[in-house]
CSV table of C-alpha atoms and ligand atoms in Angstrom, one decimal:
chain,number,residue,atom,x,y,z
E,32,MET,CA,0.0,0.0,0.0
E,33,GLU,CA,1.3,3.4,-0.9
E,34,HIS,CA,1.4,5.5,2.3
E,35,LYS,CA,-0.4,8.8,2.2
E,36,THR,CA,2.2,9.9,4.8
E,37,ARG,CA,5.2,9.6,2.4
E,38,ILE,CA,7.1,12.8,1.7
E,39,LYS,CA,9.9,11.2,-0.3
E,40,GLY,CA,11.8,7.9,0.0
E,41,ASN,CA,11.4,6.6,3.5
E,42,VAL,CA,10.6,10.0,5.0
E,43,HIS,CA,7.0,10.3,6.3
E,44,TYR,CA,4.8,13.0,7.7
E,45,VAL,CA,3.2,12.0,11.0
E,46,GLY,CA,2.1,15.4,12.3
E,47,VAL,CA,-1.4,16.4,13.6
E,48,ASN,CA,-3.7,19.4,13.3
E,49,ASP,CA,-5.0,21.6,16.1
E,50,ARG,CA,-8.3,23.1,15.0
E,51,THR,CA,-9.5,23.6,18.6
E,52,LYS,CA,-7.0,26.0,20.3
E,53,HIS,CA,-8.1,29.6,20.2
E,54,ARG,CA,-4.7,31.1,21.1
E,55,PHE,CA,-1.3,29.7,20.4
E,56,GLU,CA,0.9,30.2,23.5
E,57,SER,CA,-2.2,31.6,25.1
E,58,MET,CA,-1.7,34.8,23.1
E,59,TRP,CA,-1.8,34.4,19.3
E,60,PRO,CA,-5.2,33.9,17.6
E,61,LEU,CA,-5.4,31.0,15.2
E,62,PRO,CA,-7.9,31.8,12.5
E,63,TYR,CA,-6.7,28.9,10.4
E,64,GLY,CA,-5.5,26.7,13.3
E,65,VAL,CA,-2.0,25.3,13.6
E,66,SER,CA,-0.3,22.0,12.8
E,67,TYR,CA,2.3,20.2,15.0
E,68,ASN,CA,4.5,18.4,12.5
E,69,SER,CA,6.5,15.3,13.3
E,70,TYR,CA,8.4,13.1,10.9
E,71,LEU,CA,9.4,9.5,10.7
E,72,ILE,CA,12.4,8.1,8.8
E,73,ASP,CA,11.6,4.5,8.2
E,74,ASP,CA,15.1,3.1,7.5
E,75,GLU,CA,17.1,0.1,8.9
E,76,MET,CA,17.1,2.2,12.1
E,77,VAL,CA,13.8,4.1,12.6
E,78,ALA,CA,14.0,7.7,13.6
E,79,LEU,CA,11.2,10.0,14.8
E,80,VAL,CA,11.9,13.7,14.5
E,81,ASP,CA,10.2,15.8,17.2
E,82,THR,CA,6.8,14.9,18.6
E,83,VAL,CA,3.4,16.7,18.9
E,84,ASP,CA,1.3,18.5,21.5
E,85,ILE,CA,0.2,15.9,24.1
E,86,CYS,CA,-3.5,16.5,23.4
E,87,TYR,CA,-3.1,14.7,20.1
E,88,PHE,CA,-1.0,11.7,21.3
E,89,GLU,CA,-3.5,9.0,20.3
E,90,VAL,CA,-3.9,10.3,16.7
E,91,TYR,CA,-0.2,10.7,16.5
E,92,LEU,CA,0.6,7.1,17.7
E,93,ARG,CA,-1.9,5.8,15.2
E,94,LYS,CA,-0.1,7.6,12.4
E,95,ILE,CA,3.2,6.3,13.5
E,96,LYS,CA,1.9,2.7,13.5
E,97,GLN,CA,0.4,3.2,10.1
E,98,VAL,CA,3.9,3.5,8.8
E,99,ILE,CA,6.0,1.1,10.9
E,100,GLY,CA,3.4,-1.2,12.4
E,101,GLU,CA,4.6,-2.8,15.6
E,102,ARG,CA,8.3,-2.3,14.8
E,103,PRO,CA,10.3,-0.3,17.4
E,104,ILE,CA,11.6,3.2,16.9
E,105,ASN,CA,15.3,3.4,17.5
E,106,TYR,CA,15.8,7.2,17.8
E,107,LEU,CA,13.8,10.2,18.8
E,108,ILE,CA,15.5,13.4,17.5
E,109,ILE,CA,14.6,16.5,19.5
E,110,ASN,CA,15.2,19.6,17.5
E,111,HIS,CA,13.2,21.8,19.8
E,112,MET,CA,11.9,21.4,23.4
E,113,GLU,CA,8.9,23.8,23.4
E,114,PRO,CA,6.0,21.7,24.6
E,115,ASP,CA,4.0,22.0,21.4
E,116,HIS,CA,6.6,19.6,20.0
E,117,SER,CA,8.1,17.8,23.1
E,118,GLY,CA,4.6,17.3,24.7
E,119,SER,CA,4.4,13.7,23.7
E,120,LEU,CA,7.9,12.8,24.7
E,121,ARG,CA,7.1,11.0,27.9
E,122,LEU,CA,4.3,9.0,26.3
E,123,ILE,CA,6.6,8.1,23.4
E,124,LYS,CA,9.2,6.9,25.9
E,125,GLN,CA,6.5,4.8,27.6
E,126,HIS,CA,5.4,3.2,24.3
E,127,TYR,CA,9.0,2.8,23.1
E,128,PRO,CA,11.1,2.3,26.2
E,129,ASP,CA,14.3,1.4,24.3
E,130,ILE,CA,14.2,4.6,22.2
E,131,VAL,CA,17.4,6.6,22.3
E,132,ILE,CA,16.8,10.3,22.5
E,133,VAL,CA,19.0,12.5,20.3
E,134,GLY,CA,19.7,16.0,21.4
E,135,ASN,CA,22.3,18.5,22.4
E,136,LYS,CA,23.7,19.5,25.8
E,137,GLN,CA,20.9,22.0,26.4
E,138,THR,CA,18.2,19.5,25.3
E,139,PHE,CA,18.7,16.9,27.9
E,140,GLY,CA,18.5,19.3,30.9
E,141,MET,CA,15.1,20.4,29.5
E,142,ILE,CA,13.9,16.8,29.0
E,143,GLU,CA,14.6,16.0,32.6
E,144,GLY,CA,13.2,19.3,33.8
E,145,PHE,CA,10.0,19.2,31.9
E,146,TYR,CA,9.3,15.5,31.8
E,147,GLY,CA,11.5,13.8,34.3
E,148,VAL,CA,12.7,11.5,31.5
E,149,THR,CA,16.2,10.1,31.7
E,150,GLY,CA,17.7,7.1,30.0
E,151,GLU,CA,20.0,6.4,27.1
E,152,GLN,CA,21.0,9.5,25.3
E,153,TYR,CA,22.8,10.3,22.0
E,154,LEU,CA,24.4,13.7,22.6
E,155,VAL,CA,25.2,15.6,19.5
E,156,LYS,CA,27.3,18.7,18.8
E,157,ASP,CA,27.4,21.0,15.8
E,158,GLY,CA,28.2,19.0,12.7
E,159,ASP,CA,27.8,15.6,14.3
E,160,PHE,CA,26.5,12.7,12.3
E,161,LEU,CA,24.1,9.8,12.7
E,162,ALA,CA,23.6,7.0,10.1
E,163,LEU,CA,20.3,5.2,10.0
E,164,GLY,CA,21.2,2.9,7.2
E,165,HIS,CA,20.4,4.5,3.9
E,166,HIS,CA,19.8,7.9,5.5
E,167,LYS,CA,22.7,9.9,6.9
E,168,LEU,CA,21.8,12.7,9.2
E,169,ARG,CA,23.8,15.7,10.2
E,170,PHE,CA,23.0,18.0,13.1
E,171,TYR,CA,23.4,21.8,13.1
E,172,MET,CA,23.1,23.8,16.3
E,173,THR,CA,21.0,26.8,15.7
E,174,PRO,CA,20.7,28.3,19.3
E,175,MET,CA,18.0,30.9,20.0
E,176,VAL,CA,15.8,30.2,17.0
E,177,HIS,CA,13.9,30.9,19.4
E,178,TRP,CA,15.0,28.8,22.4
E,179,PRO,CA,18.5,28.0,23.5
E,180,GLU,CA,18.4,24.3,22.6
E,181,THR,CA,17.1,24.6,19.0
E,182,MET,CA,18.9,22.6,16.4
E,183,MET,CA,18.2,21.4,12.9
E,184,THR,CA,18.7,18.0,11.4
E,185,PHE,CA,19.7,17.6,7.7
E,186,ASP,CA,19.2,14.3,5.9
E,187,GLU,CA,22.1,14.3,3.6
E,188,THR,CA,20.8,11.3,1.6
E,189,ASP,CA,17.5,13.0,0.4
E,190,GLY,CA,18.3,16.7,1.1
E,191,VAL,CA,15.5,17.0,3.7
E,192,LEU,CA,16.0,19.7,6.3
E,193,PHE,CA,14.1,19.1,9.6
E,194,SER,CA,14.2,22.7,10.7
E,195,GLY,CA,12.1,22.8,14.0
E,196,ASP,CA,10.2,26.0,14.2
E,197,GLY,CA,12.5,27.6,11.6
E,198,PHE,CA,10.5,28.3,8.4
E,199,GLY,CA,7.3,27.5,10.3
E,200,CYS,CA,3.9,29.2,9.9
E,201,PHE,CA,0.4,29.1,11.4
E,202,GLY,CA,-2.4,27.2,9.5
E,203,THR,CA,-3.4,23.6,9.6
E,204,ILE,CA,-2.6,21.0,7.0
E,205,ASP,CA,-5.9,20.5,5.2
E,206,GLY,CA,-5.4,17.2,3.4
E,207,GLY,CA,-2.0,17.1,1.7
E,208,PHE,CA,1.1,18.4,3.5
E,209,LEU,CA,3.2,18.9,0.4
E,210,ASP,CA,3.2,22.4,-1.0
E,211,THR,CA,3.0,21.0,-4.5
E,212,LYS,CA,-0.3,19.4,-3.7
E,213,MET,CA,-2.2,22.3,-2.2
E,214,ASN,CA,-3.1,25.9,-2.5
E,215,VAL,CA,-0.6,27.6,-0.2
E,216,ASP,CA,-2.0,31.1,-0.4
E,217,LYS,CA,-3.3,31.3,3.2
E,218,TYR,CA,0.1,30.5,4.6
E,219,TRP,CA,2.2,33.5,3.5
E,220,ASP,CA,0.5,36.1,5.8
E,221,GLU,CA,0.4,33.5,8.6
E,222,MET,CA,4.2,33.0,8.1
E,223,VAL,CA,4.8,36.7,8.6
E,224,ARG,CA,2.6,36.7,11.7
E,225,TYR,CA,4.2,33.5,13.1
E,226,TYR,CA,7.7,34.8,12.5
E,227,SER,CA,7.2,38.3,13.8
E,228,ASN,CA,5.4,37.3,16.9
E,229,ILE,CA,7.1,34.0,17.9
E,230,VAL,CA,10.6,34.4,16.5
E,231,GLY,CA,10.7,38.1,15.9
E,232,LYS,CA,13.1,39.1,18.7
E,233,TYR,CA,15.8,36.6,17.4
E,234,GLY,CA,16.7,38.1,14.1
E,235,SER,CA,20.4,37.8,14.6
E,236,PRO,CA,20.3,34.0,15.6
E,237,VAL,CA,18.1,33.4,12.6
E,238,GLN,CA,20.6,35.1,10.4
E,239,LYS,CA,23.4,32.9,11.9
E,240,ALA,CA,21.3,29.8,11.2
E,241,LEU,CA,20.7,30.9,7.6
E,242,GLN,CA,24.4,31.3,7.1
E,243,LYS,CA,25.1,27.9,8.5
E,244,LEU,CA,22.5,26.3,6.3
E,245,GLY,CA,23.5,28.4,3.3
E,246,GLY,CA,25.4,25.8,1.3
E,247,LEU,CA,23.2,22.8,1.9
E,248,PRO,CA,21.5,21.1,-1.1
E,249,ILE,CA,18.0,21.3,0.4
E,250,SER,CA,15.2,19.6,-1.5
E,251,ALA,CA,12.5,19.8,1.2
E,252,ILE,CA,12.0,21.8,4.3
E,253,CYS,CA,10.2,19.9,7.0
E,254,SER,CA,9.4,22.4,9.8
E,255,THR,CA,7.3,21.8,12.8
E,256,HIS,CA,4.4,24.0,11.7
E,257,GLY,CA,2.8,24.3,8.3
E,258,PRO,CA,3.3,22.6,4.9
E,259,VAL,CA,6.4,20.7,3.8
E,260,TRP,CA,8.1,23.1,1.4
E,261,THR,CA,9.6,21.8,-1.8
E,262,GLU,CA,8.8,24.1,-4.8
E,263,ASN,CA,8.7,27.1,-2.5
E,264,ILE,CA,12.0,26.7,-0.7
E,265,ALA,CA,13.6,29.9,-2.1
E,266,LYS,CA,10.5,31.9,-1.2
E,267,VAL,CA,10.3,30.6,2.3
E,268,ILE,CA,14.0,31.1,3.0
E,269,GLY,CA,13.6,34.6,1.4
E,270,ILE,CA,10.8,35.5,3.8
E,271,TYR,CA,12.7,34.4,6.9
E,272,ASP,CA,15.8,36.1,5.6
E,273,ARG,CA,14.1,39.4,5.0
E,274,LEU,CA,12.2,39.4,8.2
E,275,SER,CA,15.2,38.5,10.3
E,276,ARG,CA,17.1,41.4,8.8
E,277,TYR,CA,14.2,43.6,9.7
E,278,ASP,CA,14.0,44.6,6.1
E,279,ALA,CA,10.7,46.0,5.1
E,280,ASP,CA,8.5,47.2,2.1
E,281,GLU,CA,7.6,50.8,1.5
E,282,GLY,CA,4.4,51.5,3.5
E,283,VAL,CA,3.1,52.9,6.7
E,284,VAL,CA,1.4,51.3,9.6
E,285,ILE,CA,-0.7,53.7,11.6
E,286,VAL,CA,-1.4,52.3,15.1
E,287,TYR,CA,-3.7,54.3,17.3
E,288,GLY,CA,-6.0,54.2,20.2
E,289,SER,CA,-9.1,56.3,20.5
E,290,MET,CA,-12.0,56.3,23.0
E,291,TYR,CA,-14.3,58.9,21.4
E,292,GLY,CA,-12.9,59.3,17.9
E,293,ASN,CA,-10.9,62.5,18.3
E,294,THR,CA,-7.4,60.9,18.1
E,295,GLU,CA,-8.8,58.7,15.3
E,296,GLN,CA,-9.5,61.8,13.2
E,297,MET,CA,-5.8,62.6,13.5
E,298,ALA,CA,-5.0,59.2,12.2
E,299,GLU,CA,-7.4,59.6,9.3
E,300,ALA,CA,-5.9,63.0,8.3
E,301,ILE,CA,-2.4,61.4,8.3
E,302,ALA,CA,-3.5,58.4,6.2
E,303,GLU,CA,-5.3,60.7,3.7
E,304,GLU,CA,-2.2,62.8,3.2
E,305,LEU,CA,0.1,59.8,2.9
E,306,SER,CA,-2.2,58.5,0.2
E,307,ALA,CA,-2.2,61.9,-1.5
E,308,GLN,CA,1.6,61.8,-1.5
E,309,GLY,CA,1.5,58.5,-3.4
E,310,ILE,CA,2.0,56.0,-0.6
E,311,LYS,CA,-0.1,52.9,-1.4
E,312,ASN,CA,0.6,50.6,1.4
E,313,ILE,CA,-1.2,52.2,4.4
E,314,VAL,CA,-2.5,50.0,7.1
E,315,MET,CA,-4.5,51.4,10.0
E,316,HIS,CA,-4.8,49.6,13.2
E,317,ASN,CA,-7.2,50.6,16.0
E,318,VAL,CA,-5.4,48.9,18.9
E,319,THR,CA,-8.6,47.9,20.6
E,320,LYS,CA,-10.0,46.3,17.5
E,321,SER,CA,-6.9,44.6,15.9
E,322,HIS,CA,-5.2,41.9,17.8
E,323,PRO,CA,-1.6,42.9,18.5
E,324,SER,CA,-0.2,39.9,16.5
E,325,TYR,CA,-1.5,41.5,13.3
E,326,ILE,CA,-0.2,44.9,14.3
E,327,ILE,CA,3.3,43.4,15.0
E,328,ALA,CA,3.2,41.5,11.7
E,329,ASP,CA,2.5,44.7,9.7
E,330,ILE,CA,5.2,46.5,11.6
E,331,PHE,CA,7.6,43.8,10.4
E,332,ARG,CA,6.2,44.3,6.9
E,333,TYR,CA,6.4,48.0,6.4
E,334,LYS,CA,9.2,50.6,6.9
E,335,GLY,CA,7.0,53.4,8.2
E,336,LEU,CA,5.3,53.5,11.6
E,337,ILE,CA,3.1,56.2,13.0
E,338,ILE,CA,1.7,55.8,16.5
E,339,GLY,CA,-1.1,57.8,18.1
E,340,SER,CA,-2.7,57.9,21.5
E,341,PRO,CA,-5.1,59.8,23.8
E,342,THR,CA,-4.1,60.6,27.3
E,343,TYR,CA,-5.7,58.4,29.9
E,344,SER,CA,-5.5,59.0,33.6
E,345,ASN,CA,-2.2,60.9,33.2
E,346,GLN,CA,-0.8,58.1,31.1
E,347,ILE,CA,-0.7,56.9,27.5
E,348,PHE,CA,-3.8,54.8,26.5
E,349,PRO,CA,-3.0,51.4,28.1
E,350,GLU,CA,-3.7,49.4,24.9
E,351,VAL,CA,-1.3,51.6,22.9
E,352,ASP,CA,1.2,51.1,25.7
E,353,ALA,CA,0.9,47.3,25.3
E,354,VAL,CA,1.8,47.6,21.6
E,355,LEU,CA,4.8,49.8,22.4
E,356,SER,CA,6.1,47.2,24.8
E,357,LYS,CA,5.6,44.4,22.2
E,358,ILE,CA,7.6,46.4,19.7
E,359,LEU,CA,10.4,47.0,22.2
E,360,LEU,CA,10.4,43.3,23.3
E,361,ARG,CA,11.0,42.2,19.7
E,362,GLU,CA,13.8,44.8,19.3
E,363,VAL,CA,12.4,45.8,15.9
E,364,LYS,CA,15.1,47.7,14.0
E,365,GLY,CA,15.3,50.3,11.3
E,366,ARG,CA,11.8,51.8,11.2
E,367,TYR,CA,10.8,55.4,10.4
E,368,LEU,CA,8.7,56.7,13.4
E,369,GLY,CA,6.2,59.5,13.7
E,370,TYR,CA,3.8,60.0,16.5
E,371,PHE,CA,0.8,62.0,17.7
E,372,GLY,CA,-1.5,62.3,20.7
E,373,SER,CA,-4.3,64.1,22.4
E,374,PHE,CA,-5.4,65.3,25.8
E,375,ALA,CA,-8.0,67.4,27.5
E,376,TRP,CA,-6.4,69.0,30.5
E,377,ALA,CA,-2.8,67.7,31.0
E,378,GLY,CA,-1.2,65.8,28.2
E,379,ALA,CA,0.8,62.7,28.9
E,380,ALA,CA,0.5,60.5,25.7
E,381,VAL,CA,2.9,62.4,23.5
E,382,LYS,CA,5.5,62.6,26.3
E,383,ARG,CA,5.3,58.8,26.7
E,384,LEU,CA,5.6,58.4,23.0
E,385,ALA,CA,8.7,60.5,23.0
E,386,GLU,CA,10.2,58.1,25.6
E,387,PHE,CA,9.3,55.2,23.4
E,388,ALA,CA,10.9,56.9,20.3
E,389,GLU,CA,14.1,57.3,22.3
E,390,LYS,CA,14.1,53.6,23.4
E,391,SER,CA,13.3,52.3,20.0
E,392,LYS,CA,16.2,53.9,18.3
E,393,PHE,CA,14.0,54.4,15.3
E,394,GLU,CA,14.6,57.3,12.9
E,395,LEU,CA,12.2,60.1,14.0
E,396,ILE,CA,10.3,61.6,11.2
E,397,GLY,CA,8.5,65.0,11.2
E,398,ASP,CA,7.3,66.8,14.3
E,399,PRO,CA,5.1,65.0,16.8
E,400,VAL,CA,1.5,66.4,16.8
E,401,GLU,CA,-0.3,67.1,20.0
E,402,MET,CA,-4.0,68.0,20.0
E,403,LYS,CA,-6.2,69.5,22.8
E,404,MET,CA,-9.6,67.8,22.8
E,405,ALA,CA,-10.6,67.9,19.1
E,406,MET,CA,-9.4,68.7,15.6
E,407,LYS,CA,-8.7,72.3,14.7
E,408,GLU,CA,-7.3,73.8,11.5
E,409,LEU,CA,-3.9,73.7,13.0
E,410,THR,CA,-4.2,70.0,13.9
E,411,TYR,CA,-5.0,69.2,10.2
E,412,THR,CA,-2.0,71.2,9.1
E,413,GLN,CA,0.3,69.5,11.6
E,414,SER,CA,-1.0,66.0,10.8
E,415,GLU,CA,-0.5,66.6,7.1
E,416,ASN,CA,3.0,67.9,7.7
E,417,LEU,CA,3.8,64.7,9.6
E,418,ALA,CA,2.4,62.6,6.9
E,419,ARG,CA,4.3,64.5,4.2
E,420,ALA,CA,7.6,64.1,6.1
E,421,MET,CA,7.0,60.4,6.3
E,422,ALA,CA,6.1,60.1,2.6
E,423,ASP,CA,9.2,62.1,1.7
E,424,ARG,CA,11.4,59.9,3.7
E,425,LEU,CA,10.0,56.8,2.1
E,426,LYS,CA,10.3,58.3,-1.4
E,427,LYS,CA,13.9,59.2,-0.8
E,428,ASP,CA,14.5,55.4,-0.4
E,429,ARG,CA,12.8,54.8,-3.7
E,430,LYS,CA,15.3,57.1,-5.4
E,431,ASN,CA,18.2,55.4,-3.6
E,432,ASN,CA,16.9,52.0,-4.7
E,433,GLU,CA,16.5,52.9,-8.4
G,268,FMN,C1,-11.2,57.7,31.1
G,268,FMN,C2,-10.5,58.9,30.6
G,268,FMN,C3,-9.4,59.4,31.2
G,268,FMN,C4,-8.7,60.5,30.7
G,268,FMN,N1,-7.6,61.0,31.4
G,268,FMN,C5,-7.0,62.2,31.0
G,268,FMN,C6,-5.9,62.7,31.6
G,268,FMN,O1,-5.4,62.1,32.6
G,268,FMN,N2,-5.4,63.9,31.2
G,268,FMN,C7,-5.9,64.5,30.1
G,268,FMN,O2,-5.4,65.6,29.7
G,268,FMN,N3,-7.0,64.0,29.4
G,268,FMN,C8,-7.6,62.8,29.8
G,268,FMN,N4,-8.6,62.3,29.2
G,268,FMN,C9,-9.2,63.1,28.0
G,268,FMN,C10,-8.7,62.5,26.7
G,268,FMN,O3,-7.3,62.3,26.6
G,268,FMN,C11,-9.1,63.5,25.6
G,268,FMN,O4,-10.5,63.8,25.7
G,268,FMN,C12,-8.8,63.0,24.2
G,268,FMN,O5,-9.1,64.0,23.2
G,268,FMN,C13,-9.6,61.7,23.9
G,268,FMN,O6,-9.3,61.3,22.7
G,268,FMN,P1,-10.3,60.3,21.9
G,268,FMN,O7,-11.5,61.1,21.5
G,268,FMN,O8,-9.5,59.8,20.7
G,268,FMN,O9,-10.6,59.1,22.8
G,268,FMN,C14,-9.3,61.2,29.6
G,268,FMN,C15,-10.4,60.7,29.0
G,268,FMN,C16,-11.0,59.6,29.5
G,268,FMN,C17,-12.3,59.1,28.8
G,269,FE2,FE1,8.9,27.0,19.5
G,270,FE2,FE1,6.5,25.4,17.7
């Protein structure tokens, strides 16, 4: 019987779909769900690469047995210890007590700490090698993509890269798992949202990993979330490369809070002027409507960022503050920043935004606009000036890129 699980040769997909969870890591909405991918190499020695969330263990075990029946698994390779992948580790060990766990120095401390599992270990360092028979695996340490123990496993026989969360994206596997056999449209935005929110802070470790993998003859990327990439490898690596360099497209994200619509009118005036100046990519996010994960994704996407907030109890509007801290947490680099705010009796929002501007090290564009209560002629003029300064800065880059 031809296995529906076959990726190529003896490499099989044995992952599962989560269509139940509302928020990944209790934070990130999953409109298209998420998959937890695991892979089985059915060679003279059988190797399982990563596991799945514990909630899906029974489905997972059934998939494994569809491929290898009652034969034992010799190795469990752990590329990443986050519980969405290591969750089934203890149960796998119970079902396959002789399994040898393959990991690096950091991995085994976590296995014992999270699961109390000890036993025979195969400890690998950067560049180490494991032969399964036909398949020859090499291990590459890729620390801090996005945990300290993260590594990748490359099958030198078939050119399959088991990349852990690297190159992952949100979105379940609906039927086929191979990119050649499905419409992959929904995954691209979800890849940007996944990268920027989950991995976003670790641009430099991702760049180091990309350099390390640079010369490998990769024919398939098997990450732990989303499709198996074959015909889209260059595109997928390109997305991760650009995002991890904090490289961005021409465009402006306007992020604002507004209780009664006055601050929002400043945002509208800025957006209209940006458009009049020929900027096409303008994304407006009302912070209390848009989930922060979409805001962060758009900030990774576009070079311009304009933030606005009313004053609230002598502070910046709390929901805007939450976005500011998310930007700082991810150490986003190289954005053009403008800001504006409002108050009725003693302004605080614009002051707080000035502090943020300092911390972010972004290039400040135009003059900040502060409005008392509601829009006046002067507020329109100042908002338009800010928008024009941003548009000019973006257009200067256009010329430089020509
Ligand atoms: C709950 C609440 C608290 C506020 N606290 C302050 C404040 O501490 N200082 C101030 O100058 N204005 C304060 N304001 C006034 C708003 O900052 C001001 O009216 C602003 O224009 C509101 O913008 P919006 O219409 O976009 O919500 C407060 C308003 C509300 C509703
Ligand atoms: Fe992870
Ligand atoms: Fe993950």
